[in-house]
Structure formats: structure tokens, C-alpha cells
Amino acid sequence: MTDSARISRTMNCSPKYLLIKNVHDGIVAPTEATDIVHVRGDYRYHHYLCDHFQDVGWGCGYRVLQTLCSWIDSESAPPSIPEMVGILNGMESEAETWNRDNSRTPWIGSYEGFLILDHVYDVRVLYLCVRHFKISRIEGP
């Protein structure tokens, strides 16, 4: 992909920085692929340091969550990392496993991400722990 094509796919999410929109566009699937699943709709790819916030080495969970948030609401900027930490710190009773030690930057996992999605976008997530399962093909509509 040329630089001009990549620049034309960027979306100004904030006056501070530009992000690549729909980073998966233009990727050719392998010919041996039998099942291909990809996102429908627009999203902005958030990556380390994309907003000049130092998160190298620990920010992957936040960046994945910001990318997902941009797909849910493509018109608004997703919560910043400090905003997400503040949301989680305010949910101490719900996020019992959340690390509340403010002396270091906490990691987040899928559970904390689900709490943020619910809080910010009112997206209800069902979180199930499954010990044994059988993989079966689920046919969609």
C-alpha cells in the first residue's frame, strides 16, 4: 500500500493524532483459508504511543479496547488510558480483581475491558468461565 493510500485511510480522532482507519482493508486472505472472519464497519487502529501516552510494554489491553470502542462509536474518541483507569478505580466493588495500586500502571484483561464497555457504552457482556467444551460449528442467519 502506498503512503498516500494509507494517509487517505486515516481518521482524525483527536486534534493530537491520526490513526489508521480499517487497518485490515487490502489484506489478501491466504488461498488455503477455509473460514475467514473479519469486522464489519469502520474502526480506528490504536497502537502504542499513538496519542503520545507512554504505554510501551504494558498498554496492549488498553489499545485493543480503544480500537474496539472506536468500532462501537466511530464518531467519538474512545476513553484515554487515564480515563479507563479512573473508570475501573471507581468500580472497586464490581472489579474485585482490579489492581488498585496507583504507584504503577495496571494491566487490564478482558474482564476489565468488559466493565469499561458496559460503563461507557452500556454494552452488556456475558462473561462465562468454561472448563470443558466441545467445539461445534454455529451457523449464523
GROMACS .gro file of N, CA and C in nm:
model
  423
    1MET      N    1   0.084  -0.117   0.000
    1MET     CA    2   0.000   0.000   0.000
    1MET      C    3   0.089   0.124   0.000
    2THR      N    4   0.056   0.219  -0.082
    2THR     CA    5   0.136   0.341  -0.091
    2THR      C    6   0.110   0.430   0.030
    3ASP      N    7   0.205   0.520   0.056
    3ASP     CA    8   0.187   0.613   0.167
    3ASP      C    9   0.065   0.700   0.148
    4SER      N   10   0.039   0.744   0.025
    4SER     CA   11  -0.078   0.829   0.002
    4SER      C   12  -0.208   0.754   0.026
    5ALA      N   13  -0.211   0.624  -0.009
    5ALA     CA   14  -0.331   0.545   0.017
    5ALA      C   15  -0.349   0.526   0.167
    6ARG      N   16  -0.241   0.502   0.241
    6ARG     CA   17  -0.250   0.485   0.386
    6ARG      C   18  -0.296   0.615   0.451
    7ILE      N   19  -0.243   0.727   0.407
    7ILE     CA   20  -0.284   0.856   0.463
    7ILE      C   21  -0.431   0.882   0.435
    8SER      N   22  -0.480   0.844   0.318
    8SER     CA   23  -0.621   0.868   0.287
    8SER      C   24  -0.712   0.781   0.373
    9ARG      N   25  -0.659   0.672   0.431
    9ARG     CA   26  -0.740   0.586   0.517
    9ARG      C   27  -0.733   0.627   0.663
   10THR      N   28  -0.661   0.732   0.697
   10THR     CA   29  -0.654   0.774   0.836
   10THR      C   30  -0.775   0.857   0.872
   11MET      N   31  -0.806   0.856   1.000
   11MET     CA   32  -0.921   0.931   1.050
   11MET      C   33  -0.872   1.017   1.165
   12ASN      N   34  -0.904   1.142   1.162
   12ASN     CA   35  -0.861   1.230   1.268
   12ASN      C   36  -0.951   1.207   1.389
   13CYS      N   37  -0.897   1.138   1.490
   13CYS     CA   38  -0.971   1.102   1.609
   13CYS      C   39  -0.963   1.213   1.713
   14SER      N   40  -0.860   1.288   1.710
   14SER     CA   41  -0.835   1.394   1.806
   14SER      C   42  -0.744   1.494   1.738
   15PRO      N   43  -0.747   1.618   1.779
   15PRO     CA   44  -0.654   1.714   1.718
   15PRO      C   45  -0.508   1.674   1.737
   16LYS      N   46  -0.480   1.583   1.833
   16LYS     CA   47  -0.343   1.547   1.866
   16LYS      C   48  -0.283   1.444   1.772
   17TYR      N   49  -0.363   1.353   1.716
   17TYR     CA   50  -0.303   1.243   1.642
   17TYR      C   51  -0.395   1.184   1.537
   18LEU      N   52  -0.335   1.117   1.440
   18LEU     CA   53  -0.408   1.048   1.335
   18LEU      C   54  -0.394   0.898   1.355
   19LEU      N   55  -0.500   0.825   1.322
   19LEU     CA   56  -0.499   0.680   1.334
   19LEU      C   57  -0.540   0.618   1.201
   20ILE      N   58  -0.492   0.498   1.175
   20ILE     CA   59  -0.529   0.428   1.053
   20ILE      C   60  -0.671   0.374   1.069
   21LYS      N   61  -0.752   0.399   0.969
   21LYS     CA   62  -0.890   0.352   0.969
   21LYS      C   63  -0.895   0.218   0.896
   22ASN      N   64  -0.962   0.119   0.957
   22ASN     CA   65  -0.983  -0.013   0.895
   22ASN      C   66  -0.851  -0.073   0.846
   23VAL      N   67  -0.759  -0.094   0.938
   23VAL     CA   68  -0.624  -0.140   0.905
   23VAL      C   69  -0.625  -0.273   0.829
   24HIS      N   70  -0.731  -0.349   0.839
   24HIS     CA   71  -0.737  -0.481   0.771
   24HIS      C   72  -0.771  -0.469   0.623
   25ASP      N   73  -0.820  -0.354   0.578
   25ASP     CA   74  -0.854  -0.338   0.437
   25ASP      C   75  -0.731  -0.359   0.349
   26GLY      N   76  -0.748  -0.431   0.242
   26GLY     CA   77  -0.640  -0.454   0.148
   26GLY      C   78  -0.558  -0.578   0.176
   27ILE      N   79  -0.582  -0.644   0.288
   27ILE     CA   80  -0.509  -0.767   0.318
   27ILE      C   81  -0.574  -0.880   0.239
   28VAL      N   82  -0.491  -0.954   0.168
   28VAL     CA   83  -0.541  -1.065   0.087
   28VAL      C   84  -0.537  -1.192   0.171
   29ALA      N   85  -0.651  -1.263   0.174
   29ALA     CA   86  -0.659  -1.387   0.251
   29ALA      C   87  -0.579  -1.497   0.183
   30PRO      N   88  -0.517  -1.584   0.262
   30PRO     CA   89  -0.445  -1.697   0.204
   30PRO      C   90  -0.542  -1.785   0.123
   31THR      N   91  -0.493  -1.841   0.014
   31THR     CA   92  -0.580  -1.923  -0.071
   31THR      C   93  -0.627  -2.050  -0.002
   32GLU      N   94  -0.550  -2.100   0.095
   32GLU     CA   95  -0.589  -2.222   0.165
   32GLU      C   96  -0.686  -2.196   0.280
   33ALA      N   97  -0.722  -2.071   0.306
   33ALA     CA   98  -0.814  -2.039   0.416
   33ALA      C   99  -0.953  -2.095   0.387
   34THR      N  100  -1.010  -2.160   0.487
   34THR     CA  101  -1.145  -2.215   0.472
   34THR      C  102  -1.250  -2.127   0.537
   35ASP      N  103  -1.217  -2.066   0.648
   35ASP     CA  104  -1.308  -1.975   0.717
   35ASP      C  105  -1.237  -1.843   0.740
   36ILE      N  106  -1.300  -1.736   0.699
   36ILE     CA  107  -1.243  -1.603   0.718
   36ILE      C  108  -1.347  -1.520   0.791
   37VAL      N  109  -1.307  -1.460   0.901
   37VAL     CA  110  -1.396  -1.376   0.980
   37VAL      C  111  -1.328  -1.242   0.998
   38HIS      N  112  -1.400  -1.136   0.970
   38HIS     CA  113  -1.344  -1.003   0.993
   38HIS      C  114  -1.455  -0.908   1.033
   39VAL      N  115  -1.416  -0.793   1.081
   39VAL     CA  116  -1.509  -0.694   1.133
   39VAL      C  117  -1.586  -0.627   1.019
   40ARG      N  118  -1.710  -0.593   1.048
   40ARG     CA  119  -1.791  -0.511   0.957
   40ARG      C  120  -1.807  -0.375   1.020
   41GLY      N  121  -1.788  -0.273   0.945
   41GLY     CA  122  -1.798  -0.138   0.998
   41GLY      C  123  -1.660  -0.076   1.012
   42ASP      N  124  -1.660   0.052   1.038
   42ASP     CA  125  -1.535   0.127   1.049
   42ASP      C  126  -1.481   0.125   1.192
   43TYR      N  127  -1.351   0.127   1.203
   43TYR     CA  128  -1.282   0.138   1.332
   43TYR      C  129  -1.148   0.206   1.309
   44ARG      N  130  -1.089   0.255   1.416
   44ARG     CA  131  -0.957   0.318   1.411
   44ARG      C  132  -0.861   0.232   1.492
   45TYR      N  133  -0.746   0.202   1.434
   45TYR     CA  134  -0.646   0.118   1.498
   45TYR      C  135  -0.564   0.202   1.595
   46HIS      N  136  -0.576   0.171   1.725
   46HIS     CA  137  -0.498   0.238   1.828
   46HIS      C  138  -0.375   0.152   1.858
   47HIS      N  139  -0.261   0.215   1.872
   47HIS     CA  140  -0.135   0.143   1.892
   47HIS      C  141  -0.052   0.215   1.996
   48TYR      N  142   0.055   0.147   2.042
   48TYR     CA  143   0.143   0.209   2.140
   48TYR      C  144   0.182   0.349   2.097
   49LEU      N  145   0.179   0.442   2.191
   49LEU     CA  146   0.223   0.581   2.173
   49LEU      C  147   0.139   0.660   2.072
   50CYS      N  148   0.026   0.607   2.027
   50CYS     CA  149  -0.050   0.677   1.922
   50CYS      C  150  -0.101   0.813   1.968
   51ASP      N  151  -0.119   0.831   2.097
   51ASP     CA  152  -0.164   0.960   2.149
   51ASP      C  153  -0.057   1.025   2.238
   52HIS      N  154   0.066   0.982   2.216
   52HIS     CA  155   0.182   1.033   2.289
   52HIS      C  156   0.180   0.994   2.436
   53PHE      N  157   0.101   0.894   2.472
   53PHE     CA  158   0.098   0.842   2.609
   53PHE      C  159   0.192   0.723   2.615
   54GLN      N  160   0.287   0.725   2.708
   54GLN     CA  161   0.389   0.620   2.718
   54GLN      C  162   0.327   0.490   2.771
   55ASP      N  163   0.302   0.396   2.681
   55ASP     CA  164   0.241   0.269   2.721
   55ASP      C  165   0.314   0.149   2.660
   56VAL      N  166   0.435   0.168   2.613
   56VAL     CA  167   0.510   0.059   2.553
   56VAL      C  168   0.539  -0.046   2.659
   57GLY      N  169   0.507  -0.172   2.628
   57GLY     CA  170   0.536  -0.282   2.718
   57GLY      C  171   0.421  -0.321   2.810
   58TRP      N  172   0.316  -0.239   2.819
   58TRP     CA  173   0.204  -0.273   2.907
   58TRP      C  174   0.069  -0.228   2.855
   59GLY      N  175   0.061  -0.150   2.752
   59GLY     CA  176  -0.065  -0.089   2.711
   59GLY      C  177  -0.148  -0.165   2.611
   60CYS      N  178  -0.110  -0.288   2.577
   60CYS     CA  179  -0.181  -0.360   2.471
   60CYS      C  180  -0.330  -0.379   2.500
   61GLY      N  181  -0.365  -0.413   2.622
   61GLY     CA  182  -0.506  -0.432   2.657
   61GLY      C  183  -0.586  -0.305   2.638
   62TYR      N  184  -0.529  -0.192   2.679
   62TYR     CA  185  -0.596  -0.064   2.663
   62TYR      C  186  -0.613  -0.028   2.515
   63ARG      N  187  -0.509  -0.053   2.436
   63ARG     CA  188  -0.514  -0.018   2.294
   63ARG      C  189  -0.614  -0.105   2.218
   64VAL      N  190  -0.620  -0.233   2.251
   64VAL     CA  191  -0.721  -0.320   2.189
   64VAL      C  192  -0.859  -0.269   2.226
   65LEU      N  193  -0.878  -0.232   2.352
   65LEU     CA  194  -1.007  -0.181   2.397
   65LEU      C  195  -1.041  -0.049   2.328
   66GLN      N  196  -0.944   0.040   2.311
   66GLN     CA  197  -0.970   0.165   2.241
   66GLN      C  198  -1.010   0.139   2.095
   67THR      N  199  -0.944   0.042   2.032
   67THR     CA  200  -0.980   0.007   1.894
   67THR      C  201  -1.123  -0.044   1.889
   68LEU      N  202  -1.160  -0.131   1.983
   68LEU     CA  203  -1.297  -0.182   1.990
   68LEU      C  204  -1.397  -0.069   2.016
   69CYS      N  205  -1.363   0.023   2.105
   69CYS     CA  206  -1.450   0.137   2.134
   69CYS      C  207  -1.473   0.221   2.009
   70SER      N  208  -1.370   0.237   1.927
   70SER     CA  209  -1.385   0.318   1.805
   70SER      C  210  -1.478   0.251   1.705
   71TRP      N  211  -1.491   0.118   1.713
   71TRP     CA  212  -1.585   0.047   1.627
   71TRP      C  213  -1.728   0.065   1.679
   72ILE      N  214  -1.745   0.063   1.811
   72ILE     CA  215  -1.878   0.081   1.870
   72ILE      C  216  -1.929   0.222   1.844
   73ASP      N  217  -1.844   0.322   1.860
   73ASP     CA  218  -1.881   0.462   1.840
   73ASP      C  219  -1.775   0.526   1.753
   74SER      N  220  -1.799   0.526   1.622
   74SER     CA  221  -1.697   0.575   1.528
   74SER      C  222  -1.690   0.727   1.523
   75GLU      N  223  -1.783   0.796   1.587
   75GLU     CA  224  -1.785   0.943   1.582
   75GLU      C  225  -1.707   1.008   1.695
   76SER      N  226  -1.687   0.937   1.805
   76SER     CA  227  -1.624   0.997   1.923
   76SER      C  228  -1.490   0.930   1.953
   77ALA      N  229  -1.405   1.005   2.019
   77ALA     CA  230  -1.278   0.947   2.065
   77ALA      C  231  -1.307   0.853   2.181
   78PRO      N  232  -1.241   0.738   2.185
   78PRO     CA  233  -1.261   0.647   2.298
   78PRO      C  234  -1.197   0.703   2.424
   79PRO      N  235  -1.230   0.645   2.540
   79PRO     CA  236  -1.165   0.692   2.663
   79PRO      C  237  -1.014   0.677   2.654
   80SER      N  238  -0.942   0.773   2.712
   80SER     CA  239  -0.797   0.763   2.717
   80SER      C  240  -0.758   0.659   2.822
   81ILE      N  241  -0.631   0.621   2.824
   81ILE     CA  242  -0.586   0.525   2.924
   81ILE      C  243  -0.609   0.579   3.065
   82PRO      N  244  -0.572   0.704   3.096
   82PRO     CA  245  -0.602   0.754   3.231
   82PRO      C  246  -0.752   0.753   3.262
   83GLU      N  247  -0.837   0.783   3.164
   83GLU     CA  248  -0.982   0.779   3.187
   83GLU      C  249  -1.027   0.637   3.218
   84MET      N  250  -0.973   0.537   3.146
   84MET     CA  251  -1.011   0.398   3.171
   84MET      C  252  -0.967   0.354   3.310
   85VAL      N  253  -0.847   0.393   3.351
   85VAL     CA  254  -0.800   0.359   3.486
   85VAL      C  255  -0.893   0.422   3.589
   86GLY      N  256  -0.935   0.547   3.566
   86GLY     CA  257  -1.027   0.613   3.658
   86GLY      C  258  -1.162   0.543   3.666
   87ILE      N  259  -1.213   0.498   3.552
   87ILE     CA  260  -1.340   0.425   3.550
   87ILE      C  261  -1.328   0.299   3.635
   88LEU      N  262  -1.223   0.224   3.615
   88LEU     CA  263  -1.205   0.100   3.689
   88LEU      C  264  -1.184   0.125   3.838
   89ASN      N  265  -1.110   0.228   3.872
   89ASN     CA  266  -1.089   0.258   4.014
   89ASN      C  267  -1.219   0.298   4.082
   90GLY      N  268  -1.314   0.353   4.007
   90GLY     CA  269  -1.444   0.388   4.062
   90GLY      C  270  -1.537   0.270   4.077
   91MET      N  271  -1.498   0.155   4.025
   91MET     CA  272  -1.582   0.034   4.028
   91MET      C  273  -1.526  -0.070   4.124
   92GLU      N  274  -1.468  -0.029   4.231
   92GLU     CA  275  -1.399  -0.124   4.318
   92GLU      C  276  -1.486  -0.242   4.359
   93SER      N  277  -1.614  -0.220   4.382
   93SER     CA  278  -1.698  -0.332   4.425
   93SER      C  279  -1.722  -0.431   4.311
   94GLU      N  280  -1.728  -0.382   4.186
   94GLU     CA  281  -1.752  -0.471   4.072
   94GLU      C  282  -1.625  -0.538   4.024
   95ALA      N  283  -1.517  -0.469   4.029
   95ALA     CA  284  -1.391  -0.521   3.975
   95ALA      C  285  -1.302  -0.565   4.091
   96GLU      N  286  -1.343  -0.668   4.159
   96GLU     CA  287  -1.270  -0.713   4.277
   96GLU      C  288  -1.127  -0.752   4.245
   97THR      N  289  -1.103  -0.799   4.124
   97THR     CA  290  -0.968  -0.842   4.088
   97THR      C  291  -0.883  -0.728   4.036
   98TRP      N  292  -0.939  -0.609   4.026
   98TRP     CA  293  -0.867  -0.494   3.971
   98TRP      C  294  -0.755  -0.451   4.064
   99ASN      N  295  -0.639  -0.426   4.008
   99ASN     CA  296  -0.525  -0.381   4.086
   99ASN      C  297  -0.538  -0.231   4.111
  100ARG      N  298  -0.559  -0.191   4.233
  100ARG     CA  299  -0.582  -0.051   4.266
  100ARG      C  300  -0.455   0.022   4.310
  101ASP      N  301  -0.341  -0.038   4.287
  101ASP     CA  302  -0.214   0.022   4.326
  101ASP      C  303  -0.180   0.134   4.229
  102ASN      N  304  -0.195   0.257   4.270
  102ASN     CA  305  -0.170   0.372   4.182
  102ASN      C  306  -0.023   0.403   4.164
  103SER      N  307   0.066   0.327   4.229
  103SER     CA  308   0.209   0.355   4.217
  103SER      C  309   0.266   0.303   4.086
  104ARG      N  310   0.190   0.218   4.015
  104ARG     CA  311   0.237   0.168   3.885
  104ARG      C  312   0.118   0.159   3.792
  105THR      N  313   0.144   0.144   3.665
  105THR     CA  314   0.035   0.135   3.569
  105THR      C  315  -0.018  -0.007   3.566
  106PRO      N  316  -0.148  -0.025   3.593
  106PRO     CA  317  -0.205  -0.159   3.598
  106PRO      C  318  -0.234  -0.214   3.459
  107TRP      N  319  -0.220  -0.344   3.448
  107TRP     CA  320  -0.260  -0.413   3.327
  107TRP      C  321  -0.410  -0.433   3.331
  108ILE      N  322  -0.472  -0.449   3.216
  108ILE     CA  323  -0.613  -0.488   3.215
  108ILE      C  324  -0.627  -0.612   3.127
  109GLY      N  325  -0.731  -0.687   3.155
  109GLY     CA  326  -0.764  -0.806   3.077
  109GLY      C  327  -0.903  -0.792   3.019
  110SER      N  328  -0.955  -0.901   2.967
  110SER     CA  329  -1.086  -0.895   2.904
  110SER      C  330  -1.196  -0.858   3.003
  111TYR      N  331  -1.187  -0.906   3.129
  111TYR     CA  332  -1.290  -0.875   3.228
  111TYR      C  333  -1.299  -0.724   3.251
  112GLU      N  334  -1.185  -0.660   3.273
  112GLU     CA  335  -1.185  -0.515   3.295
  112GLU      C  336  -1.232  -0.441   3.171
  113GLY      N  337  -1.195  -0.492   3.053
  113GLY     CA  338  -1.244  -0.432   2.929
  113GLY      C  339  -1.395  -0.439   2.918
  114PHE      N  340  -1.453  -0.553   2.958
  114PHE     CA  341  -1.599  -0.567   2.956
  114PHE      C  342  -1.664  -0.467   3.051
  115LEU      N  343  -1.603  -0.445   3.168
  115LEU     CA  344  -1.659  -0.348   3.262
  115LEU      C  345  -1.660  -0.208   3.202
  116ILE      N  346  -1.552  -0.174   3.132
  116ILE     CA  347  -1.545  -0.041   3.070
  116ILE      C  348  -1.648  -0.028   2.958
  117LEU      N  349  -1.661  -0.131   2.874
  117LEU     CA  350  -1.761  -0.127   2.766
  117LEU      C  351  -1.901  -0.107   2.824
  118ASP      N  352  -1.932  -0.176   2.931
  118ASP     CA  353  -2.062  -0.163   2.994
  118ASP      C  354  -2.081  -0.023   3.049
  119HIS      N  355  -1.980   0.030   3.116
  119HIS     CA  356  -1.989   0.161   3.179
  119HIS      C  357  -2.001   0.274   3.076
  120VAL      N  358  -1.919   0.271   2.974
  120VAL     CA  359  -1.913   0.383   2.878
  120VAL      C  360  -2.022   0.374   2.771
  121TYR      N  361  -2.048   0.252   2.720
  121TYR     CA  362  -2.138   0.238   2.605
  121TYR      C  363  -2.266   0.161   2.637
  122ASP      N  364  -2.284   0.120   2.761
  122ASP     CA  365  -2.400   0.041   2.801
  122ASP      C  366  -2.411  -0.087   2.718
  123VAL      N  367  -2.295  -0.147   2.691
  123VAL     CA  368  -2.287  -0.273   2.618
  123VAL      C  369  -2.277  -0.384   2.721
  124ARG      N  370  -2.379  -0.465   2.731
  124ARG     CA  371  -2.380  -0.575   2.827
  124ARG      C  372  -2.299  -0.692   2.771
  125VAL      N  373  -2.212  -0.746   2.851
  125VAL     CA  374  -2.128  -0.858   2.810
  125VAL      C  375  -2.153  -0.973   2.906
  126LEU      N  376  -2.174  -1.090   2.851
  126LEU     CA  377  -2.188  -1.210   2.931
  126LEU      C  378  -2.053  -1.279   2.935
  127TYR      N  379  -1.998  -1.293   3.053
  127TYR     CA  380  -1.865  -1.349   3.071
  127TYR      C  381  -1.881  -1.486   3.136
  128LEU      N  382  -1.848  -1.589   3.062
  128LEU     CA  383  -1.864  -1.726   3.112
  128LEU      C  384  -1.728  -1.792   3.126
  129CYS      N  385  -1.710  -1.864   3.235
  129CYS     CA  386  -1.590  -1.946   3.252
  129CYS      C  387  -1.630  -2.090   3.219
  130VAL      N  388  -1.565  -2.149   3.122
  130VAL     CA  389  -1.600  -2.283   3.077
  130VAL      C  390  -1.478  -2.373   3.098
  131ARG      N  391  -1.498  -2.479   3.173
  131ARG     CA  392  -1.387  -2.571   3.199
  131ARG      C  393  -1.372  -2.674   3.087
  132HIS      N  394  -1.483  -2.729   3.040
  132HIS     CA  395  -1.481  -2.829   2.934
  132HIS      C  396  -1.582  -2.787   2.828
  133PHE      N  397  -1.542  -2.798   2.705
  133PHE     CA  398  -1.634  -2.761   2.599
  133PHE      C  399  -1.608  -2.846   2.476
  134LYS      N  400  -1.708  -2.853   2.393
  134LYS     CA  401  -1.696  -2.922   2.266
  134LYS      C  402  -1.713  -2.818   2.157
  135ILE      N  403  -1.618  -2.812   2.067
  135ILE     CA  404  -1.627  -2.715   1.959
  135ILE      C  405  -1.725  -2.767   1.856
  136SER      N  406  -1.823  -2.683   1.827
  136SER     CA  407  -1.919  -2.719   1.723
  136SER      C  408  -1.940  -2.596   1.635
  137ARG      N  409  -1.973  -2.618   1.515
  137ARG     CA  410  -1.994  -2.510   1.421
  137ARG      C  411  -2.129  -2.445   1.446
  138ILE      N  412  -2.131  -2.316   1.460
  138ILE     CA  413  -2.255  -2.241   1.481
  138ILE      C  414  -2.285  -2.169   1.351
  139GLU      N  415  -2.401  -2.200   1.297
  139GLU     CA  416  -2.442  -2.138   1.170
  139GLU      C  417  -2.518  -2.009   1.201
  140GLY      N  418  -2.481  -1.905   1.133
  140GLY     CA  419  -2.549  -1.777   1.150
  140GLY      C  420  -2.667  -1.763   1.058
  141PRO      N  421  -2.736  -1.651   1.071
  141PRO     CA  422  -2.856  -1.628   0.986
  141PRO      C  423  -2.821  -1.616   0.840
   0.00000   0.00000   0.00000
